[in-house]
N, CA and C of each residue as an Amber inpcrd file, in Angstrom:
protein
   402
 -54.9140000  39.7140000 -14.7450000 -54.4420000  40.1670000 -13.5000000
 -52.9810000  40.8130000 -13.6590000 -52.3880000  41.3850000 -12.6760000
 -51.1280000  42.1620000 -12.8940000 -49.9910000  41.8340000 -11.3550000
 -49.0000000  41.1110000 -11.6140000 -48.1750000  41.1090000 -10.6510000
 -46.3880000  41.7310000 -10.6280000 -46.2560000  42.6970000 -10.1050000
 -44.4640000  43.2130000 -10.3840000 -43.8700000  42.4290000  -9.4030000
 -43.2700000  41.8020000  -9.9670000 -41.7560000  41.0670000  -9.0370000
 -40.8170000  41.0840000  -9.5160000 -39.6090000  40.8140000  -8.6190000
 -38.2180000  41.1330000  -9.0120000 -38.0330000  39.6360000  -8.8390000
 -37.3310000  39.3020000 -10.1130000 -36.4430000  38.0640000 -10.3410000
 -34.6920000  38.2610000 -10.2060000 -34.3580000  36.9920000  -9.4680000
 -32.6970000  37.1940000  -9.5100000 -32.3060000  35.5650000  -9.5560000
 -31.7830000  36.1520000 -10.6920000 -31.1050000  34.7000000 -11.5970000
 -29.6400000  34.1160000 -11.1650000 -29.6090000  32.7060000 -10.8640000
 -28.4020000  32.6000000 -10.4470000 -27.6850000  32.5100000 -11.8860000
 -26.1890000  32.3280000 -11.6820000 -25.6120000  32.0920000 -12.9220000
 -25.7060000  31.5820000 -13.6600000 -26.0890000  30.3030000 -13.4960000
 -25.9560000  29.5560000 -14.4460000 -27.0490000  29.5800000 -15.6500000
 -28.2550000  30.3010000 -14.9920000 -29.3300000  30.3600000 -16.0130000
 -29.5420000  31.8800000 -16.4180000 -28.4230000  32.9340000 -16.3860000
 -28.7930000  34.1860000 -16.6200000 -28.9590000  33.9220000 -18.1640000
 -28.9100000  32.8160000 -19.3980000 -29.2510000  32.5850000 -20.9820000
 -30.0740000  32.1750000 -21.0070000 -31.0910000  31.9890000 -19.7770000
 -32.2920000  30.9140000 -20.3910000 -33.2750000  32.0160000 -20.9480000
 -33.5610000  32.0800000 -21.5790000 -35.3230000  33.0950000 -21.8600000
 -36.1190000  33.2530000 -21.6490000 -36.3300000  33.3380000 -20.4640000
 -37.2510000  33.3630000 -19.4220000 -38.6470000  34.1310000 -19.9950000
 -38.6910000  35.5880000 -20.6710000 -39.7410000  36.0150000 -21.2380000
 -40.1670000  35.2990000 -21.6060000 -39.5350000  34.4820000 -22.9910000
 -40.1750000  34.0260000 -24.3820000 -41.0170000  32.9160000 -23.2150000
 -39.9720000  32.2620000 -22.4310000 -40.9830000  30.9170000 -21.9940000
 -42.4090000  31.3730000 -21.3290000 -42.8900000  32.4320000 -20.6780000
 -43.0010000  32.9650000 -19.7190000 -44.2580000  32.7210000 -20.4580000
 -44.2710000  33.8960000 -22.3300000 -45.3720000  33.7120000 -23.0520000
 -45.7610000  32.6190000 -23.7930000 -44.6070000  31.8850000 -24.0680000
 -45.0760000  30.8340000 -24.9080000 -45.8040000  29.3810000 -23.8620000
 -45.2000000  29.1590000 -22.6490000 -45.7140000  28.1610000 -22.1460000
 -46.7200000  28.4710000 -21.0110000 -46.6190000  29.5690000 -20.5950000
 -47.9200000  30.0580000 -19.7360000 -48.6940000  30.9430000 -19.7600000
 -48.4540000  31.6990000 -21.0970000 -49.5320000  33.1070000 -21.8360000
 -49.3380000  34.0130000 -20.9870000 -48.1850000  34.0060000 -20.0150000
 -48.1530000  35.3950000 -19.3310000 -47.3120000  36.4110000 -19.7130000
 -47.7970000  37.6700000 -20.0730000 -46.6000000  38.4690000 -20.6750000
 -45.9140000  39.6700000 -19.4260000 -44.6350000  39.2400000 -20.0570000
 -43.6410000  40.1910000 -19.1570000 -42.8650000  41.6050000 -19.1140000
 -43.5950000  42.6100000 -18.8560000 -43.1850000  43.8030000 -19.2000000
 -42.0840000  44.0090000 -18.4320000 -40.8180000  44.5190000 -19.1460000
 -39.3440000  44.5880000 -18.0450000 -39.4690000  46.0580000 -17.5880000
 -39.5910000  46.2570000 -16.3500000 -39.6070000  47.5200000 -16.1600000
 -37.9440000  47.8310000 -15.5810000 -36.9160000  47.0840000 -14.9780000
 -35.5740000  47.1010000 -14.9980000 -34.7270000  46.0890000 -15.1310000
 -33.7300000  45.8190000 -15.8250000 -32.8480000  44.8670000 -16.1100000
 -31.4380000  44.7070000 -15.7610000 -30.7060000  44.0980000 -14.8090000
 -29.4140000  44.3840000 -14.3670000 -29.0740000  42.7740000 -15.2430000
 -28.6070000  42.3390000 -15.7920000 -27.7840000  41.2730000 -16.0940000
 -26.4710000  41.0720000 -17.2350000 -25.8370000  40.5560000 -16.5430000
 -24.7050000  40.6540000 -17.4080000 -24.5860000  39.1110000 -17.4950000
 -23.8200000  38.2270000 -18.3890000 -23.5840000  37.2300000 -18.7990000
 -22.4240000  36.4420000 -17.6100000 -22.7470000  35.0280000 -17.7070000
 -21.6860000  34.4420000 -16.5770000 -21.9490000  34.9290000 -15.1130000
 -22.7210000  36.1280000 -15.2010000 -22.6950000  36.2480000 -13.2540000
 -24.6380000  36.7580000 -13.0560000 -24.9380000  36.4220000 -11.9350000
 -25.9170000  36.5420000 -11.6660000 -26.6670000  37.6410000 -12.4250000
 -27.6650000  37.7440000 -11.9680000 -29.0520000  39.1170000 -12.6900000
 -30.0780000  39.3770000 -12.2000000 -30.7100000  40.6510000 -11.9460000
 -31.7410000  40.8480000 -11.5080000 -32.8810000  41.0900000 -12.5830000
 -33.9940000  41.1150000 -12.5800000 -34.9550000  41.5720000 -13.5300000
 -36.3090000  42.2630000 -12.9040000 -36.8100000  43.1760000 -12.5130000
 -37.7570000  43.1690000 -12.4780000 -39.0240000  43.6940000 -13.2780000
 -40.3320000  42.9210000 -13.0660000 -40.8150000  42.8960000 -14.4050000
 -42.6250000  43.0900000 -13.8380000 -43.4680000  43.2700000 -14.2520000
 -44.8870000  43.3140000 -14.1820000 -45.0850000  41.9360000 -15.1520000
 -45.6610000  41.2560000 -14.0640000 -46.5180000  39.9870000 -15.1540000
 -47.6120000  40.0260000 -15.1590000 -48.5750000  39.7510000 -16.6170000
 -49.9550000  39.8830000 -16.4670000 -50.1460000  39.1070000 -17.1900000
 -51.6430000  38.3340000 -16.8060000 -51.9790000  36.9690000 -17.3710000
 -53.1120000  36.5000000 -16.4200000 -53.9520000  35.5190000 -16.5090000
 -54.8020000  35.1550000 -15.9180000 -54.1450000  34.5210000 -14.6770000
 -54.8490000  34.5650000 -13.5750000 -54.2890000  34.3320000 -11.9430000
 -53.5310000  32.7230000 -11.5740000 -54.5360000  31.8110000 -12.6930000
 -53.2230000  30.4540000 -12.5300000 -52.2950000  30.5940000 -13.1350000
 -52.7330000  30.8010000 -14.5740000 -51.4070000  31.2330000 -15.4950000
 -49.9500000  31.7870000 -14.7540000 -50.4940000  32.9830000 -13.5470000
 -49.5330000  33.8560000 -13.2000000 -48.5920000  32.5950000 -11.7730000
 -50.0720000  32.0120000 -10.8550000 -49.1600000  31.3280000 -10.4130000
 -48.2440000  30.1000000 -10.9650000 -48.8730000  29.4940000 -11.5600000
 -48.1310000  28.4940000 -12.2100000 -46.5220000  28.4550000 -12.9380000
 -46.3570000  30.0770000 -13.3390000 -45.3380000  30.5470000 -13.8990000
 -44.4020000  31.2200000 -12.9730000 -44.8170000  31.3570000 -11.4510000
 -44.1660000  31.8700000 -10.7050000 -43.0980000  30.7730000  -9.7680000
 -44.3850000  29.5400000  -9.7570000 -44.0660000  28.1700000  -9.0110000
 -42.6780000  27.6390000 -10.1350000 -42.8520000  27.6810000 -11.4080000
 -41.9440000  27.1010000 -12.3740000 -40.4560000  27.9190000 -12.2660000
 -40.4360000  29.2430000 -12.2590000 -39.3150000  30.0000000 -11.7310000
 -39.0730000  29.4810000 -10.8010000 -39.7220000  29.2130000  -9.6240000
 -39.1200000  29.0280000  -8.2480000 -38.4330000  27.4350000  -8.7210000
 -39.0150000  26.7300000  -9.6120000 -38.1600000  25.2820000  -9.4450000
 -37.1430000  25.3670000 -10.8030000 -37.0290000  27.0450000 -10.8640000
 -35.6630000  26.6390000 -12.2640000 -34.8400000  27.5080000 -11.2710000
 -34.6220000  27.6990000  -9.8370000 -33.9540000  28.4740000  -8.8550000
 -34.0030000  29.9770000  -9.2760000 -34.5380000  30.4100000  -9.4110000
 -34.7530000  31.9840000  -9.7260000 -36.0610000  32.4370000  -8.3850000
 -34.9270000  33.3220000  -7.8570000 -35.7300000  33.9930000  -6.5320000
 -36.8890000  34.5310000  -7.4500000 -38.0910000  34.8030000  -6.7620000
 -39.1210000  35.5480000  -7.1170000 -39.6560000  36.4700000  -6.1120000
 -39.9060000  37.8980000  -5.9460000 -40.3860000  38.6790000  -4.7160000
 -41.1340000  39.2850000  -5.1920000 -42.2160000  39.3630000  -4.7070000
 -43.3050000  40.9980000  -4.7750000 -42.7670000  42.2570000  -4.4850000
 -42.5940000  42.7590000  -5.3010000 -41.9790000  44.2720000  -5.5590000
 -43.3770000  45.0240000  -5.1240000 -42.8050000  45.9930000  -4.0800000
 -44.3530000  46.9100000  -3.6190000 -43.4400000  48.1400000  -2.9930000
 -42.3110000  48.2640000  -3.5640000 -41.8290000  49.7810000  -3.4680000
 -42.1660000  50.8380000  -4.6150000 -42.4650000  51.6920000  -4.0170000
 -42.6240000  53.4890000  -4.4100000 -42.2150000  53.9580000  -4.3470000
 -42.2470000  55.1440000  -5.4300000 -41.5750000  56.1550000  -5.5300000
 -42.1010000  57.5610000  -3.8210000 -41.1720000  58.1820000  -3.8450000
 -41.3270000  58.8630000  -2.8540000 -40.6210000  60.1760000  -3.1280000
 -41.4010000  61.3900000  -2.9410000 -41.0600000  62.7220000  -3.2020000
 -40.4840000  63.1860000  -1.8380000 -39.5630000  64.1280000  -1.7490000
 -39.9180000  65.0090000  -0.2170000 -39.4390000  66.1960000  -0.6850000
 -41.1030000  66.7320000  -0.2420000 -41.3170000  67.8990000  -0.9940000
 -40.5710000  68.9680000  -0.3660000 -39.8820000  69.1440000   1.0890000
 -38.8950000  69.9030000   1.3500000 -37.9910000  70.3320000   0.6080000
 -36.9910000  69.1360000   0.1600000 -36.2090000  68.9980000  -0.5030000
 -35.9510000  69.5160000  -2.4680000 -37.3050000  68.8200000  -2.9630000
 -37.6590000  69.2030000  -3.8640000 -37.3050000  71.0000000  -4.7240000
 -37.1760000  71.0520000  -5.2970000 -36.7720000  72.3650000  -5.9360000
 -37.5380000  72.9890000  -7.2050000 -38.5210000  71.4200000  -7.9030000
 -39.0940000  71.5360000  -8.9870000 -38.3580000  72.1460000  -9.9540000
 -37.3820000  71.8470000 -10.4410000 -36.3180000  71.8130000 -11.4630000
 -36.7360000  71.1670000 -13.1450000 -37.4800000  69.9850000 -12.6740000
 -38.2460000  69.3430000 -13.1520000 -37.1590000  68.2990000 -14.0920000
 -35.7130000  68.1090000 -13.4610000 -34.7030000  67.1250000 -14.6750000
 -35.5420000  65.7690000 -14.5230000 -36.3490000  65.3990000 -13.5770000
 -37.0940000  63.8860000 -13.4540000 -37.6840000  64.4240000 -14.5140000
 -38.8160000  64.4710000 -15.0130000 -39.8840000  64.5430000 -15.6030000
 -39.4480000  64.0190000 -16.9780000 -38.0710000  64.2770000 -17.7820000
 -37.3840000  64.2170000 -18.8710000 -36.9290000  62.7800000 -18.8400000
 -37.0520000  62.1640000 -17.4970000 -36.5170000  60.5450000 -17.6210000
 -37.6600000  60.0910000 -17.6690000 -38.6040000  60.3540000 -16.9540000
 -39.7440000  59.7740000 -16.3580000 -40.3610000  58.9170000 -17.9500000
 -40.3010000  57.3920000 -17.9310000 -41.0450000  56.9980000 -19.2880000
 -42.2350000  56.6480000 -19.3370000 -42.8980000  56.6450000 -18.1770000
 -44.6340000  57.1860000 -18.1570000 -45.2070000  58.2090000 -17.9060000
 -44.7540000  59.3240000 -17.7980000 -45.2940000  60.9210000 -17.2170000
 -45.6820000  60.9500000 -16.2910000 -45.2410000  60.2040000 -15.2270000
 -46.0400000  59.9680000 -14.0130000 -45.2690000  61.6840000 -13.4710000
 -44.4920000  62.0420000 -13.8930000 -43.8850000  63.1770000 -12.9460000
 -43.6300000  64.3780000 -14.3680000 -44.3600000  65.4360000 -14.0620000
 -44.6340000  66.7880000 -15.0000000 -44.8530000  67.6510000 -14.1370000
 -43.9280000  68.8150000 -14.6340000 -44.4500000  70.3510000 -14.1650000
 -45.5660000  70.6210000 -14.6740000 -46.3370000  71.2840000 -13.5860000
 -47.6160000  71.5810000 -13.7080000 -47.2550000  73.2800000 -14.7780000
 -48.4810000  73.6980000 -16.0750000 -47.5030000  74.6050000 -16.7270000
 -48.1120000  75.9070000 -16.0900000 -48.7510000  75.6510000 -14.9780000
 -49.3680000  77.4360000 -14.5560000 -48.0150000  77.5600000 -13.3090000
 -47.8830000  76.5960000 -12.5830000 -47.0650000  77.0210000 -11.0780000
 -46.0330000  76.4180000 -11.0260000 -45.2640000  75.6790000 -12.3090000
 -43.8660000  75.4700000 -12.1590000 -43.7790000  74.0670000 -11.6420000
 -44.6880000  73.7930000 -10.7710000 -44.2180000  72.9970000  -9.4760000
 -44.2050000  71.2040000 -10.0920000 -43.3870000  70.7110000  -9.6140000
 -43.2370000  68.9650000 -10.1730000 -44.8940000  68.1700000  -9.1960000
 -45.5740000  67.5760000  -9.9600000 -46.8550000  66.7120000 -10.0250000
 -46.1760000  65.4570000 -10.2600000 -46.9630000  64.8100000  -9.3280000
 -46.5740000  63.2360000  -9.2860000 -47.6680000  62.2630000  -9.5780000
 -47.7040000  61.4210000 -10.5560000 -48.8450000  60.9260000 -10.7800000
 -49.0030000  59.4690000 -10.4810000 -48.7130000  59.1670000  -9.0320000
 -48.7640000  57.9190000  -8.6690000 -48.6000000  56.4260000  -9.8200000
 -50.5310000  56.6080000  -9.6970000 -51.0060000  55.3980000 -10.7070000
 -49.9400000  55.2380000 -12.0710000 -49.5530000  56.3540000 -12.4760000
 -49.0180000  56.3450000 -13.7590000 -47.3620000  55.4090000 -13.6180000
 -46.6680000  55.7720000 -12.5850000 -45.6340000  55.0540000 -12.0330000
 -45.3700000  54.0280000 -12.2460000 -44.2330000  53.5850000 -12.5890000
 -43.7000000  52.1570000 -13.0810000 -42.2600000  51.7990000 -11.9190000
 -42.1850000  52.7840000 -11.6060000 -41.1250000  52.5300000 -10.6060000
 -40.0880000  51.7890000 -10.9210000 -39.4570000  52.0780000 -12.0330000
 -38.4150000  52.0630000 -12.9040000 -37.4400000  52.8310000 -12.0140000
 -37.0390000  53.9060000 -11.1170000 -36.2310000  54.0760000 -10.9040000
 -35.0410000  55.2670000 -11.2390000 -35.5450000  55.4840000 -13.0570000
 -34.9800000  56.3100000 -13.2460000 -34.3760000  57.8100000 -13.1710000
 -35.8720000  58.4200000 -12.5400000 -36.0630000  59.5410000 -11.5910000
 -34.6930000  59.7680000 -10.2790000 -34.3780000  58.7870000  -9.7460000
 -34.1340000  58.8220000  -8.4000000 -31.9640000  59.4270000  -8.9740000
 -31.4520000  58.8120000  -9.8470000 -30.0480000  59.5030000 -10.2310000
 -30.3240000  60.6870000 -10.7160000 -31.4300000  61.1160000 -11.5260000
 -31.9190000  62.3540000 -11.8420000 -32.0680000  63.5170000 -11.5150000
 -32.3870000  63.3080000 -10.2010000 -32.7060000  64.1880000  -9.3640000
 -31.1700000  64.9880000  -8.4400000 -31.0910000  66.5130000  -8.9150000
 -29.4920000  66.6550000  -8.3040000 -29.6210000  66.8490000  -6.8340000
 -30.9710000  67.2930000  -5.9680000 -31.0960000  67.3660000  -4.5500000
 -31.1960000  66.0780000  -3.8300000 -31.2960000  65.1120000  -4.4320000
 -32.1350000  63.7570000  -4.2350000 -33.0620000  63.7600000  -3.3810000
 -34.0910000  64.2550000  -4.0720000 -35.2620000  64.3540000  -3.1160000
 -36.4340000  63.1880000  -3.5950000 -35.8750000  62.4450000  -4.1910000
 -36.2500000  61.0320000  -4.9990000 -35.8020000  59.7110000  -4.6510000
 -36.8140000  58.9530000  -3.7850000 -36.2880000  57.9510000  -3.2810000
 -37.2330000  56.5170000  -3.5900000 -37.1900000  55.3780000  -2.9910000
 -38.1890000  54.2390000  -3.1620000 -38.2320000  54.1370000  -1.2630000
 -39.0720000  54.0350000  -1.1590000 -39.8930000  53.4090000   0.2470000
 -39.7150000  52.0410000   0.6180000 -38.6130000  51.5160000   0.4730000
 -37.8390000  49.8800000   0.4280000 -37.4270000  49.9120000   2.0340000
C-alpha cells in the first residue's frame, strides 16, 4: 500500500534519520517528493510511504510519538487551460514525465496518474496556469 504524507518536524529532531528508521524498523520505503529542511529549524518533508498497511500505520504512529506532525497529502496539480499558452516550459522540469507536449498538436498534455505533485512545474509556468488544488 502507498500513502503520500507531509511530515512537519520540530526543530529538536530535524537531525533524526527518519527515512532510515522507517526502512529499518518498520520495513516502510519512503520516496521523497519534496524536502524543505534546514539544520536547527523546523522542516517539512513530502514523502510517499509504501509498505504493508500494518507497517504503515505503525510507522505513522511512531512518527506521531516523536512529535512529527503527519498529514495526508491530497493535493493535485491543476492546469488552467484558459491561461496555458502551451509553451512547454513545465515539461522540462517534470521529473515523472506527467507533463508533455503532444508532438502533433504541440498542446500540453497532462497524465495525472504519473504526477507526483512535486510542484516543480508551478514556478516554471510563466503565465501562472499551474497550481495545486489545496
